[in-house]
Amino acid sequence: MDFSLLHIRKATENDLDFLLDLRVKTMNEHLINSGLLIDKDAHLQRILYKFEDAHILIYKETTIGLLKIQHRKTEIEIIQLQILPAFQGNGLGKYILNMIIEEASLTKTPITLSVLKINPALKLYVRTGFKIVEENEHSFIMKF
């Protein structure tokens, strides 16, 4: 995959249908297996949470994912990173995480994220250097 063909833009209301489809494709199985609510309203509520920090990932001309990230003085929080299954497993997630890590290292700002315990993305986060610092019933809180 040629990462130079990846572009990121701010999400708009016009992206809501894509984001709902993306969330269903990337999260339904994990949410069901965790015993969490998965109806359309719950998905929409999560999509709209901190929507002002949402960015759409575009590869070539295809909309492929979401990066919802919040920059604060004391930390960078990765709220959501979701990539369509057809584009997973080719290093794209690692590339995006490394871009964020590089940015954070310039200002020595920690990065935090939350991931469902059963989400396969947990392996990616660990391989990239994130450490589990806290946990609750369903999720790990991780920090880089």
PDB file of C-alpha atoms in Angstrom:
ATOM      1  CA  MET A   1       0.000   0.000   0.000  1.00  0.00           C
ATOM      2  CA  ASP A   2       1.337   3.411  -0.980  1.00  0.00           C
ATOM      3  CA  PHE A   3       0.723   5.531   2.118  1.00  0.00           C
ATOM      4  CA  SER A   4       1.390   8.733   0.180  1.00  0.00           C
ATOM      5  CA  LEU A   5      -2.066   8.186  -1.350  1.00  0.00           C
ATOM      6  CA  LEU A   6      -3.732   8.486   2.061  1.00  0.00           C
ATOM      7  CA  HIS A   7      -5.527  11.761   2.731  1.00  0.00           C
ATOM      8  CA  ILE A   8      -7.327  12.960   5.835  1.00  0.00           C
ATOM      9  CA  ARG A   9     -10.092  15.560   5.983  1.00  0.00           C
ATOM     10  CA  LYS A  10     -12.524  16.826   8.613  1.00  0.00           C
ATOM     11  CA  ALA A  11     -15.731  14.828   8.872  1.00  0.00           C
ATOM     12  CA  THR A  12     -19.014  16.530   8.029  1.00  0.00           C
ATOM     13  CA  GLU A  13     -22.672  15.633   8.451  1.00  0.00           C
ATOM     14  CA  ASN A  14     -22.520  14.276   4.888  1.00  0.00           C
ATOM     15  CA  ASP A  15     -20.294  11.479   6.239  1.00  0.00           C
ATOM     16  CA  LEU A  16     -22.817  10.156   8.778  1.00  0.00           C
ATOM     17  CA  ASP A  17     -24.137   7.330   6.563  1.00  0.00           C
ATOM     18  CA  PHE A  18     -20.589   6.155   5.841  1.00  0.00           C
ATOM     19  CA  LEU A  19     -19.628   6.402   9.513  1.00  0.00           C
ATOM     20  CA  LEU A  20     -22.655   4.372  10.587  1.00  0.00           C
ATOM     21  CA  ASP A  21     -21.818   1.678   8.028  1.00  0.00           C
ATOM     22  CA  LEU A  22     -18.149   1.751   9.083  1.00  0.00           C
ATOM     23  CA  ARG A  23     -19.040   1.394  12.750  1.00  0.00           C
ATOM     24  CA  VAL A  24     -21.336  -1.562  12.082  1.00  0.00           C
ATOM     25  CA  LYS A  25     -18.683  -3.294   9.949  1.00  0.00           C
ATOM     26  CA  THR A  26     -15.822  -2.688  12.369  1.00  0.00           C
ATOM     27  CA  MET A  27     -17.454  -2.825  15.795  1.00  0.00           C
ATOM     28  CA  ASN A  28     -20.666  -4.906  15.815  1.00  0.00           C
ATOM     29  CA  GLU A  29     -18.981  -8.260  16.391  1.00  0.00           C
ATOM     30  CA  HIS A  30     -16.784  -6.923  19.203  1.00  0.00           C
ATOM     31  CA  LEU A  31     -19.664  -5.105  20.885  1.00  0.00           C
ATOM     32  CA  ILE A  32     -21.922  -8.176  20.730  1.00  0.00           C
ATOM     33  CA  ASN A  33     -19.157 -10.372  22.144  1.00  0.00           C
ATOM     34  CA  SER A  34     -18.646  -7.855  24.956  1.00  0.00           C
ATOM     35  CA  GLY A  35     -22.351  -7.827  25.777  1.00  0.00           C
ATOM     36  CA  LEU A  36     -22.728  -4.150  24.920  1.00  0.00           C
ATOM     37  CA  LEU A  37     -25.676  -2.362  23.315  1.00  0.00           C
ATOM     38  CA  ILE A  38     -25.442  -2.308  19.526  1.00  0.00           C
ATOM     39  CA  ASP A  39     -28.606  -0.721  18.171  1.00  0.00           C
ATOM     40  CA  LYS A  40     -28.506   2.046  15.574  1.00  0.00           C
ATOM     41  CA  ASP A  41     -29.097   4.773  18.163  1.00  0.00           C
ATOM     42  CA  ALA A  42     -26.148   3.571  20.257  1.00  0.00           C
ATOM     43  CA  HIS A  43     -23.927   3.559  17.169  1.00  0.00           C
ATOM     44  CA  LEU A  44     -25.089   7.040  16.185  1.00  0.00           C
ATOM     45  CA  GLN A  45     -24.509   8.352  19.700  1.00  0.00           C
ATOM     46  CA  ARG A  46     -20.910   7.070  19.598  1.00  0.00           C
ATOM     47  CA  ILE A  47     -20.367   8.532  16.121  1.00  0.00           C
ATOM     48  CA  LEU A  48     -21.603  11.953  17.255  1.00  0.00           C
ATOM     49  CA  TYR A  49     -19.498  11.885  20.444  1.00  0.00           C
ATOM     50  CA  LYS A  50     -16.804  14.547  19.957  1.00  0.00           C
ATOM     51  CA  PHE A  51     -17.739  14.709  16.276  1.00  0.00           C
ATOM     52  CA  GLU A  52     -15.817  17.968  15.964  1.00  0.00           C
ATOM     53  CA  ASP A  53     -12.633  15.876  16.343  1.00  0.00           C
ATOM     54  CA  ALA A  54     -13.582  13.376  13.611  1.00  0.00           C
ATOM     55  CA  HIS A  55     -11.516  13.002  10.448  1.00  0.00           C
ATOM     56  CA  ILE A  56     -12.248  10.879   7.401  1.00  0.00           C
ATOM     57  CA  LEU A  57      -9.518   8.653   5.985  1.00  0.00           C
ATOM     58  CA  ILE A  58      -9.409   8.553   2.189  1.00  0.00           C
ATOM     59  CA  TYR A  59      -7.169   6.210   0.198  1.00  0.00           C
ATOM     60  CA  LYS A  60      -6.885   7.215  -3.436  1.00  0.00           C
ATOM     61  CA  GLU A  61     -10.508   8.270  -4.033  1.00  0.00           C
ATOM     62  CA  THR A  62     -12.098   5.786  -1.613  1.00  0.00           C
ATOM     63  CA  THR A  63     -13.390   6.686   1.840  1.00  0.00           C
ATOM     64  CA  ILE A  64     -11.927   3.961   4.054  1.00  0.00           C
ATOM     65  CA  GLY A  65     -12.052   4.998   7.678  1.00  0.00           C
ATOM     66  CA  LEU A  66     -12.251   7.336  10.608  1.00  0.00           C
ATOM     67  CA  LEU A  67      -9.713   8.911  12.922  1.00  0.00           C
ATOM     68  CA  LYS A  68     -11.271  10.750  15.834  1.00  0.00           C
ATOM     69  CA  ILE A  69      -8.498  12.424  17.788  1.00  0.00           C
ATOM     70  CA  GLN A  70      -8.420  15.163  20.392  1.00  0.00           C
ATOM     71  CA  HIS A  71      -5.334  17.276  21.030  1.00  0.00           C
ATOM     72  CA  ARG A  72      -5.089  18.756  24.512  1.00  0.00           C
ATOM     73  CA  LYS A  73      -2.174  20.457  26.262  1.00  0.00           C
ATOM     74  CA  THR A  74      -1.543  17.470  28.508  1.00  0.00           C
ATOM     75  CA  GLU A  75      -2.334  14.583  26.142  1.00  0.00           C
ATOM     76  CA  ILE A  76      -3.462  13.426  22.746  1.00  0.00           C
ATOM     77  CA  GLU A  77      -6.472  11.132  22.931  1.00  0.00           C
ATOM     78  CA  ILE A  78      -7.243   8.735  20.111  1.00  0.00           C
ATOM     79  CA  ILE A  79     -10.992   8.477  20.536  1.00  0.00           C
ATOM     80  CA  GLN A  80     -11.635   6.223  17.551  1.00  0.00           C
ATOM     81  CA  LEU A  81      -9.565   4.679  14.784  1.00  0.00           C
ATOM     82  CA  GLN A  82     -11.653   2.568  12.438  1.00  0.00           C
ATOM     83  CA  ILE A  83     -10.672   1.244   9.037  1.00  0.00           C
ATOM     84  CA  LEU A  84     -12.930  -0.715   6.688  1.00  0.00           C
ATOM     85  CA  PRO A  85     -12.128  -4.444   6.910  1.00  0.00           C
ATOM     86  CA  ALA A  86     -11.055  -4.547   3.241  1.00  0.00           C
ATOM     87  CA  PHE A  87      -8.249  -2.084   4.077  1.00  0.00           C
ATOM     88  CA  GLN A  88      -7.124  -3.675   7.357  1.00  0.00           C
ATOM     89  CA  GLY A  89      -4.009  -5.799   7.751  1.00  0.00           C
ATOM     90  CA  ASN A  90      -1.777  -3.897   5.346  1.00  0.00           C
ATOM     91  CA  GLY A  91       0.014  -1.562   7.747  1.00  0.00           C
ATOM     92  CA  LEU A  92      -2.327   1.395   7.429  1.00  0.00           C
ATOM     93  CA  GLY A  93      -3.330   1.430  11.107  1.00  0.00           C
ATOM     94  CA  LYS A  94       0.310   1.201  12.159  1.00  0.00           C
ATOM     95  CA  TYR A  95       1.205   4.012   9.759  1.00  0.00           C
ATOM     96  CA  ILE A  96      -1.482   6.285  11.226  1.00  0.00           C
ATOM     97  CA  LEU A  97      -0.447   5.461  14.800  1.00  0.00           C
ATOM     98  CA  ASN A  98       3.193   6.169  13.970  1.00  0.00           C
ATOM     99  CA  MET A  99       2.227   9.565  12.525  1.00  0.00           C
ATOM    100  CA  ILE A 100       0.459  10.401  15.795  1.00  0.00           C
ATOM    101  CA  ILE A 101       3.390   9.091  17.866  1.00  0.00           C
ATOM    102  CA  GLU A 102       5.834  11.188  15.843  1.00  0.00           C
ATOM    103  CA  GLU A 103       3.714  14.297  16.390  1.00  0.00           C
ATOM    104  CA  ALA A 104       3.404  13.589  20.132  1.00  0.00           C
ATOM    105  CA  SER A 105       7.135  12.987  20.521  1.00  0.00           C
ATOM    106  CA  LEU A 106       7.906  16.495  19.270  1.00  0.00           C
ATOM    107  CA  THR A 107       6.042  17.983  22.220  1.00  0.00           C
ATOM    108  CA  LYS A 108       6.611  15.074  24.618  1.00  0.00           C
ATOM    109  CA  THR A 109       2.844  14.675  24.914  1.00  0.00           C
ATOM    110  CA  PRO A 110       1.441  11.305  26.039  1.00  0.00           C
ATOM    111  CA  ILE A 111      -1.129   9.537  23.872  1.00  0.00           C
ATOM    112  CA  THR A 112      -4.090   7.711  25.384  1.00  0.00           C
ATOM    113  CA  LEU A 113      -6.750   5.458  23.920  1.00  0.00           C
ATOM    114  CA  SER A 114      -9.372   2.957  24.989  1.00  0.00           C
ATOM    115  CA  VAL A 115      -9.899  -0.416  23.300  1.00  0.00           C
ATOM    116  CA  LEU A 116     -12.325  -3.253  23.925  1.00  0.00           C
ATOM    117  CA  LYS A 117     -10.504  -6.161  25.539  1.00  0.00           C
ATOM    118  CA  ILE A 118     -11.577  -8.518  22.747  1.00  0.00           C
ATOM    119  CA  ASN A 119     -10.817  -6.159  19.852  1.00  0.00           C
ATOM    120  CA  PRO A 120      -7.994  -7.508  17.639  1.00  0.00           C
ATOM    121  CA  ALA A 121      -6.697  -3.912  17.356  1.00  0.00           C
ATOM    122  CA  LEU A 122      -5.312  -4.418  20.870  1.00  0.00           C
ATOM    123  CA  LYS A 123      -2.429  -6.388  19.324  1.00  0.00           C
ATOM    124  CA  LEU A 124      -1.645  -3.487  16.990  1.00  0.00           C
ATOM    125  CA  TYR A 125      -1.572  -1.028  19.877  1.00  0.00           C
ATOM    126  CA  VAL A 126       0.750  -3.256  21.923  1.00  0.00           C
ATOM    127  CA  ARG A 127       3.069  -3.803  18.922  1.00  0.00           C
ATOM    128  CA  THR A 128       3.182  -0.054  18.382  1.00  0.00           C
ATOM    129  CA  GLY A 129       4.313   0.526  21.961  1.00  0.00           C
ATOM    130  CA  PHE A 130       1.127   1.329  23.859  1.00  0.00           C
ATOM    131  CA  LYS A 131       0.927   0.003  27.420  1.00  0.00           C
ATOM    132  CA  ILE A 132      -2.173  -0.927  29.403  1.00  0.00           C
ATOM    133  CA  VAL A 133      -2.462   1.503  32.316  1.00  0.00           C
ATOM    134  CA  GLU A 134      -6.015   0.848  33.467  1.00  0.00           C
ATOM    135  CA  GLU A 135      -8.960  -1.397  32.723  1.00  0.00           C
ATOM    136  CA  ASN A 136     -12.672  -1.661  33.295  1.00  0.00           C
ATOM    137  CA  GLU A 137     -15.149  -4.446  32.662  1.00  0.00           C
ATOM    138  CA  HIS A 138     -14.966  -4.243  28.864  1.00  0.00           C
ATOM    139  CA  SER A 139     -11.974  -2.088  27.917  1.00  0.00           C
ATOM    140  CA  PHE A 140      -8.313  -1.387  28.424  1.00  0.00           C
ATOM    141  CA  ILE A 141      -7.044   2.177  28.758  1.00  0.00           C
ATOM    142  CA  MET A 142      -3.675   2.420  27.046  1.00  0.00           C
ATOM    143  CA  LYS A 143      -0.941   5.027  27.005  1.00  0.00           C
ATOM    144  CA  PHE A 144       2.102   5.719  24.863  1.00  0.00           C
TER     145      PHE A 144
END
